[in-house]
């Protein structure tokens, strides 16, 4: 499931009629949303190409990759709820204009400084658009197929990242003008997307509180703190591995595995988010505690595979490790949201989501910047080994915490069942009349 799924809202009856048919608007919005993440993913192999052209150090490559997270986090913390108050269309049009600016900066960039600035603008645009798009996709979906909007948002996000990396790698492999082809195409898609948004129905009416919504709210209510503390280390671990797959793995194709291949650069950035997208959907109905545990084990095995591939010089082993790490991301991140969010009441969930994404994007951006500095000083392979070892340590901390929480829950259920004369030996988990935590939250992001 996408981490940005939004609650289903009823379209106000007094809003003006839309120009585009709802089905066409839904398709256009889904393609435009995916294009944001295609652009973000395309930079993964392109940064390696820029490094070859401009001969800058590895630290600048990882900086250019990671500053996207800074822009994204700043935007989603301040602008994430704005469309609830001013409408979807104004926020989406503004974000797409920013996206168009970033595409132009990458297209015309004369040096890495432009790319770094463009990545920040791209992060702001994507962060501002993501929550509004995921809400709009659900609202534009037919009344009896709201889950379709959720699926489109989920696949568009992680699938777009992976596909963008792969397509950019193919363009680098097959052409000499990959940068121009990619960002001209993305600029055209963005312009068409703006037209689609302008002509699509507005699904929410204006409400007071727009300025107040710009104030970041980061808070974990008491009832959710144990689950958050247990999940936070593995959330950091999987997002660090995602940063490794996008920030360091593509440059390893040439410097460690001695392959001058844009296709393999793109493949190394494709496999983890693509696997994550599939697993997030497949594991959506699995018990969240079990999904969390399986995800932690997968992230451990994936990190070990990445270390093994780096030490043995095997690209196949490293990519396999990335794929398994993608399984860990898809399973454990979705599970963490399903475990934590139901413990917060509706008005607390925005603060909880903000806290989760603070952990996520700090882990995604900061460690990879440090890794870039260390790679210049100590070499890429030792840096990857120690970086991956750090993710293993974090995952193990979460594994122990999850096992402790599981034991405590089973003991509590057993005690309650034994003292309940109606139970007849059945566990609380098997009863329909005692459900303290739903599998997914009824509203908000899950």
C-alpha atoms as one frame of an Amber mdcrd trajectory, in Angstrom:
protein
   0.000   0.000   0.000   1.125   3.513  -0.638   2.250   5.384   2.438   0.157
   8.401   1.207  -3.289   6.841   0.931  -5.964   9.356   1.868  -9.418   9.077
   3.290 -12.404   8.811   0.961 -14.494  11.952   0.965 -17.888  12.577  -0.565
 -17.788  15.072  -3.436 -19.768  18.157  -2.442 -22.936  18.481  -4.535 -22.626
  22.262  -4.946 -19.263  22.168  -6.724 -19.275  23.209 -10.425 -19.590  20.548
 -13.064 -16.347  19.285 -14.439 -15.316  19.494 -18.088 -13.496  16.192 -18.457
 -15.332  12.894 -17.893 -14.436  11.403 -14.523 -12.764   8.349 -16.068 -10.560
  10.486 -18.311  -9.708  12.785 -15.397  -8.790   9.783 -13.233  -6.509   8.354
 -15.932  -4.865  11.709 -16.582  -4.285  12.333 -12.874  -2.777   8.876 -12.420
  -0.355   9.389 -15.323   0.605  12.861 -14.113   1.151  11.614 -10.564   3.333
   8.774 -11.839   5.363  11.248 -13.924   6.463  13.021 -10.724   8.093   9.824
  -9.508   9.357   8.917 -12.989  11.307  12.187 -12.872  12.612  11.475  -9.374
  13.687   7.947 -10.354  15.282   9.097 -13.622  17.921  11.024 -11.698  19.307
   7.807 -10.207  21.283   6.714 -13.327  21.545  10.262 -14.687  23.573  11.360
 -11.666  26.203   8.787 -12.633  26.195  10.233 -16.160  26.612  13.752 -14.760
  29.512  12.560 -12.636  31.276  11.211 -15.725  30.642  14.427 -17.646  31.548
  16.932 -14.944  34.013  14.873 -12.889  32.781  15.817  -9.416  33.445  13.766
  -6.258  31.152  11.008  -4.950  30.117  13.231  -2.048  28.433  15.647  -4.460
  26.652  12.779  -6.208  25.104  11.576  -2.971  24.308  15.166  -1.963  22.471
  15.727  -5.247  20.543  12.526  -4.644  19.699  13.193  -0.996  18.622  16.864
  -1.106  15.433  15.654  -2.798  14.436  14.266   0.608  14.943  17.671   2.238
  12.621  19.392  -0.221  10.072  16.586  -0.060   9.970  16.512   3.740   9.702
  20.306   4.036   6.811  20.348   1.569   4.842  17.440   2.982   5.115  18.780
   6.552   3.897  22.252   5.593   1.757  21.751   2.474   0.500  18.209   3.040
  -2.932  19.287   4.317  -3.304  22.485   2.318  -5.478  20.951  -0.423  -8.058
  19.967   2.212  -8.681  23.695   2.723  -8.077  25.413  -0.631  -8.991  22.527
  -2.959  -7.002  19.946  -4.877  -6.600  21.896  -8.119  -4.716  24.983  -6.831
  -2.192  22.846  -4.945  -1.701  20.432  -7.831  -1.306  23.138 -10.462   1.226
  24.979  -8.295   3.177  21.789  -7.632   3.216  20.860 -11.324   4.508  24.309
 -12.255   7.351  23.755  -9.783   7.922  20.323 -11.331   8.137  21.956 -14.762
  10.748  24.382 -13.413  12.825  21.489 -12.071  12.593  19.652 -15.411  13.885
  22.789 -17.123  16.767  23.082 -14.667  17.863  19.493 -15.314  17.493  19.984
 -19.064  19.685  23.102 -19.119  22.020  22.292 -16.193  25.622  23.358 -16.928
  27.027  21.912 -13.699  26.182  19.904 -10.584  25.096  23.045  -8.704  22.075
  23.384 -10.966  21.257  19.718 -10.449  21.383  20.057  -6.660  19.073  23.084
  -6.781  16.790  21.309  -9.247  16.552  18.302  -6.933  15.420  20.512  -4.049
  12.751  22.105  -6.264  11.742  18.628  -7.486  11.422  17.402  -3.902   9.222
  20.356  -2.944   7.016  19.817  -5.999   6.598  16.106  -5.353   5.988  16.535
  -1.639   3.377  19.245  -2.238   1.575  17.161  -4.870   1.653  13.713  -3.295
  -1.069  13.952  -0.655  -3.315  16.036  -2.919  -2.909  13.567  -5.787  -3.572
  10.483  -3.681  -6.708  12.075  -2.253  -7.843  13.180  -5.729  -7.308   9.709
  -7.215  -9.612   8.193  -4.610 -12.197  10.949  -4.995 -12.232  10.654  -8.802
 -12.585   6.871  -8.742 -16.119   5.475  -9.285 -18.160   5.209  -6.049 -18.013
   1.416  -6.069 -14.300   1.271  -6.997 -12.571   3.596  -4.538  -9.892   0.955
  -4.004  -8.835   1.576  -7.624  -7.741   5.086  -6.672  -5.721   3.696  -3.776
  -4.007   1.167  -6.040  -3.197   3.800  -8.667  -1.598   5.981  -5.986   0.424
   3.107  -4.586   1.689   1.818  -7.935   2.329   5.319  -9.252   4.586   6.211
  -6.345   6.971   3.281  -5.898   6.448   1.917  -9.405   7.184   5.329 -10.903
  10.478   5.562  -9.031  11.607   2.174 -10.300  10.373   2.634 -13.863  11.930
   6.099 -14.095  15.324   4.675 -13.189  15.004   1.806 -15.672  13.815   3.982
 -18.569  16.550   6.537 -17.929  19.113   3.730 -17.895  17.803   2.496 -21.249
  17.988   6.009 -22.688  21.598   6.349 -21.509  22.452   2.949 -22.971  20.816
   3.520 -26.373  21.260   7.247 -27.064  23.783  10.037 -26.641  21.161  12.609
 -25.654  19.471  10.830 -22.770  19.181  13.921 -20.573  17.404  15.937 -23.272
  15.080  13.070 -24.264  14.057  12.358 -20.680  13.335  15.884 -19.505  11.710
  17.129 -22.710   9.357  14.124 -22.514   8.680  14.747 -18.823   8.102  18.457
 -19.439   5.505  17.624 -22.108   3.776  15.167 -19.752   3.793  17.797 -16.999
   2.246  20.455 -19.264  -0.458  18.015 -20.359  -0.954  17.126 -16.696  -1.566
  20.771 -15.808  -4.228  20.921 -18.522  -5.851  17.742 -17.167  -5.910  19.107
 -13.613  -7.401  22.437 -14.706 -10.157  20.632 -16.628 -10.814  17.991 -13.949
 -13.530  18.255 -11.276 -12.697  19.838  -7.944 -13.644  17.268  -5.325 -13.478
  19.327  -2.127 -14.849  22.720  -1.187 -12.832  25.452   0.473 -12.776  25.390
   4.249 -11.170  27.680   6.858  -7.783  26.885   8.369  -5.464  27.033   5.339
  -2.811  29.120   7.106  -3.016  27.019  10.251  -2.509  23.880   8.162   0.934
  25.158   7.114   2.235  24.726  10.666   3.939  21.306  10.931   2.380  18.967
  13.481   4.687  16.175  14.648   3.441  14.223  17.660   3.073  10.656  18.885
   0.148  10.112  21.297   0.848   8.016  24.374  -1.180   5.044  23.117   0.999
   4.733  19.993   4.444   5.343  21.482   5.415   1.719  22.094   4.499   0.687
  18.564   6.277   3.730  17.147   9.421   3.051  19.187   9.403  -0.589  18.049
   8.940   0.316  14.390  11.189   3.385  14.140  14.516   1.486  13.877  13.355
  -0.702  10.982  11.709   2.286   9.291  15.103   3.995   9.422  16.796   0.789
   8.226  14.633   0.264   5.134  14.771   3.913   4.124  18.548   3.862   4.495
  18.632   0.846   2.171  16.405   2.760  -0.265  18.890   5.615  -0.138  21.724
   3.183  -0.796  19.932   1.714  -3.834  19.430   5.148  -5.350  22.453   7.074
  -4.120  25.389   4.662  -4.195  24.426   1.437  -5.993  24.301   2.927  -9.526
  27.790   4.412  -9.215  29.067   1.020  -8.012  28.170  -0.534 -11.393  31.148
   1.185 -12.981  33.547   1.804 -10.102  33.190  -1.573  -8.335  31.788  -3.972
 -10.930  33.640  -2.337 -13.852  30.615  -2.217 -16.161  30.140   0.910 -18.280
  26.424   0.354 -18.722  23.609   2.845 -18.368  21.160  -0.061 -18.422  22.715
  -1.694 -15.359  22.868   1.706 -13.635  19.124   2.024 -14.191  18.467  -1.581
 -13.194  20.234  -1.096  -9.861  17.852   1.792  -9.110  14.820  -0.068 -10.455
  14.786  -3.373  -8.621  14.197  -2.225  -5.040  11.262   0.197  -5.554   9.664
  -2.097  -8.125   9.778  -5.048  -5.726   8.502  -2.820  -2.925   5.509  -1.736
  -5.020   4.463  -5.326  -5.694   5.012  -6.547  -2.134   3.135  -3.601  -0.627
   0.049  -4.696  -2.551   0.501  -8.437  -1.988   1.005  -8.074   1.778  -1.827
  -5.560   2.241  -4.183  -8.165   3.771  -1.567 -10.042   5.786  -1.647  -9.667
   9.579   0.469  -6.528  10.153   2.581  -7.998  12.968   3.461 -10.969  10.813
   4.110  -8.720   7.807   6.373  -6.555   9.939   8.403  -9.554  11.104   8.724
 -10.937   7.578   9.751  -7.489   6.352  12.458  -7.207   8.986  13.878 -10.602
   8.064  13.811  -9.637   4.379  15.638  -6.372   5.067  18.290  -8.272   7.037
  18.813 -10.785   4.227  18.808  -8.002   1.648  21.455  -5.991   3.488  23.626
  -9.085   3.840  23.230  -9.707   0.102  24.329  -6.152  -0.696  27.402  -6.577
   1.524  28.227  -9.913  -0.086  27.839  -8.474  -3.588  30.110  -5.532  -2.763
  32.824  -7.702  -1.167  32.808 -10.405  -3.856  32.429  -8.032  -6.783  29.194
  -9.709  -7.914  26.581  -7.375  -9.390  24.057 -10.227  -9.544  24.325 -10.835
  -5.795  24.057  -7.134  -5.012  20.969  -6.664  -7.193  19.416  -9.769  -5.617
  20.094  -8.214  -2.217  18.415  -5.001  -3.347  15.379  -6.948  -4.528  15.072
  -8.724  -1.175  15.538  -5.392   0.602  12.645  -4.109  -1.535  10.528  -6.943
  -0.141  11.503  -5.766   3.323  10.535  -2.188   2.506   7.164  -3.073   1.004
   6.222  -5.400   3.859   7.527  -3.599   6.924   6.714  -0.004   5.996   3.104
  -0.830   5.147   2.874  -2.926   8.329   4.302  -0.125  10.475   1.591   2.245
   9.284  -1.089  -0.368   9.926   0.244  -1.049  13.430   0.750   2.548  14.532
  -2.040   4.611  12.977  -5.034   2.726  14.437  -3.712   3.572  17.914  -4.205
   7.274  17.278  -7.595   8.916  17.084  -8.462  10.713  13.850  -7.324  14.196
  14.850  -3.931  12.813  15.993  -3.062  10.897  12.833  -1.588  13.794  10.870
   0.985  14.300  13.619   1.758  10.585  13.722   2.219  10.421   9.947   4.473
  13.470  10.119   6.615  11.781  12.780   6.916   8.626  10.672   8.033  10.626
   7.651  10.505  12.666   9.652  12.198   9.388  10.602  11.884   8.075   7.032
  13.306  11.006   5.125  16.046  11.808   7.618  17.143   8.175   7.253  16.799
   8.429   3.469  18.850  11.622   3.127  21.330  12.214   5.941  23.169   8.838
   6.086  23.716   8.753   2.316  25.278  12.226   2.407  27.655  11.025   5.139
  28.320   7.886   3.097  29.312  10.011   0.117  31.901  11.827   2.219  33.227
   8.530   3.585  33.389   6.981   0.104  35.737   9.727  -1.071  37.961   9.240
   1.956  37.885   5.458   2.503  36.562   3.890  -0.691  33.150   2.855  -1.935
  33.165  -0.820  -0.927  34.107  -0.281   2.766  31.527   2.497   2.954  28.770
   0.268   1.529  29.716  -2.538   3.922  29.581  -0.366   7.032  26.487   1.474
   5.835  24.650  -1.833   5.264  25.876  -3.148   8.606  24.260  -0.121  10.242
  20.925  -1.018   8.655  21.285  -4.576   9.957  21.805  -3.302  13.512  18.712
  -1.104  13.307  16.609  -3.963  11.910  17.743  -6.287  14.705  16.710  -3.713
  17.314  13.239  -3.588  15.777  13.068  -7.380  15.537  13.648  -7.710  19.277
  11.095  -4.995  20.018   8.493  -6.624  17.748   8.964 -10.005  19.395   8.549
  -8.427  22.832   5.382  -6.629  21.761   4.032  -9.839  20.236   4.621 -11.774
  23.470   3.009  -9.050  25.548  -0.021  -8.986  23.242  -0.429 -12.771  23.362
  -0.128 -12.767  27.161  -2.709  -9.988  27.449  -5.089 -11.794  25.097  -4.614
 -15.061  27.006  -5.292 -13.391  30.352  -8.393 -11.643  29.051  -9.705 -14.797
  27.406  -9.200 -16.918  30.531 -11.074 -14.411  32.662 -13.945 -13.996  30.169
 -16.666 -16.633  30.747 -17.963 -16.082  27.209 -14.658 -16.980  25.571 -14.938
 -20.795  25.840 -11.222 -20.998  25.268 -11.244 -18.897  22.114  -8.663 -16.180
  21.803  -9.669 -12.549  21.580  -8.097 -12.367  18.136 -10.635 -14.922  16.931
 -13.639 -13.065  18.308 -15.685 -10.581  16.345 -16.868  -8.601  19.363 -13.405
  -7.685  20.653 -11.310  -5.843  18.074  -9.205  -3.186  19.763  -7.099  -2.480
  16.676  -8.487  -2.732  13.132  -6.244  -4.142  10.402  -6.266  -0.768   8.674
  -7.319   2.636   9.949 -10.780   3.714   8.852  -9.551   7.120   7.741  -6.334
   8.892   6.988  -3.050   7.530   5.716  -2.343   3.900   6.354
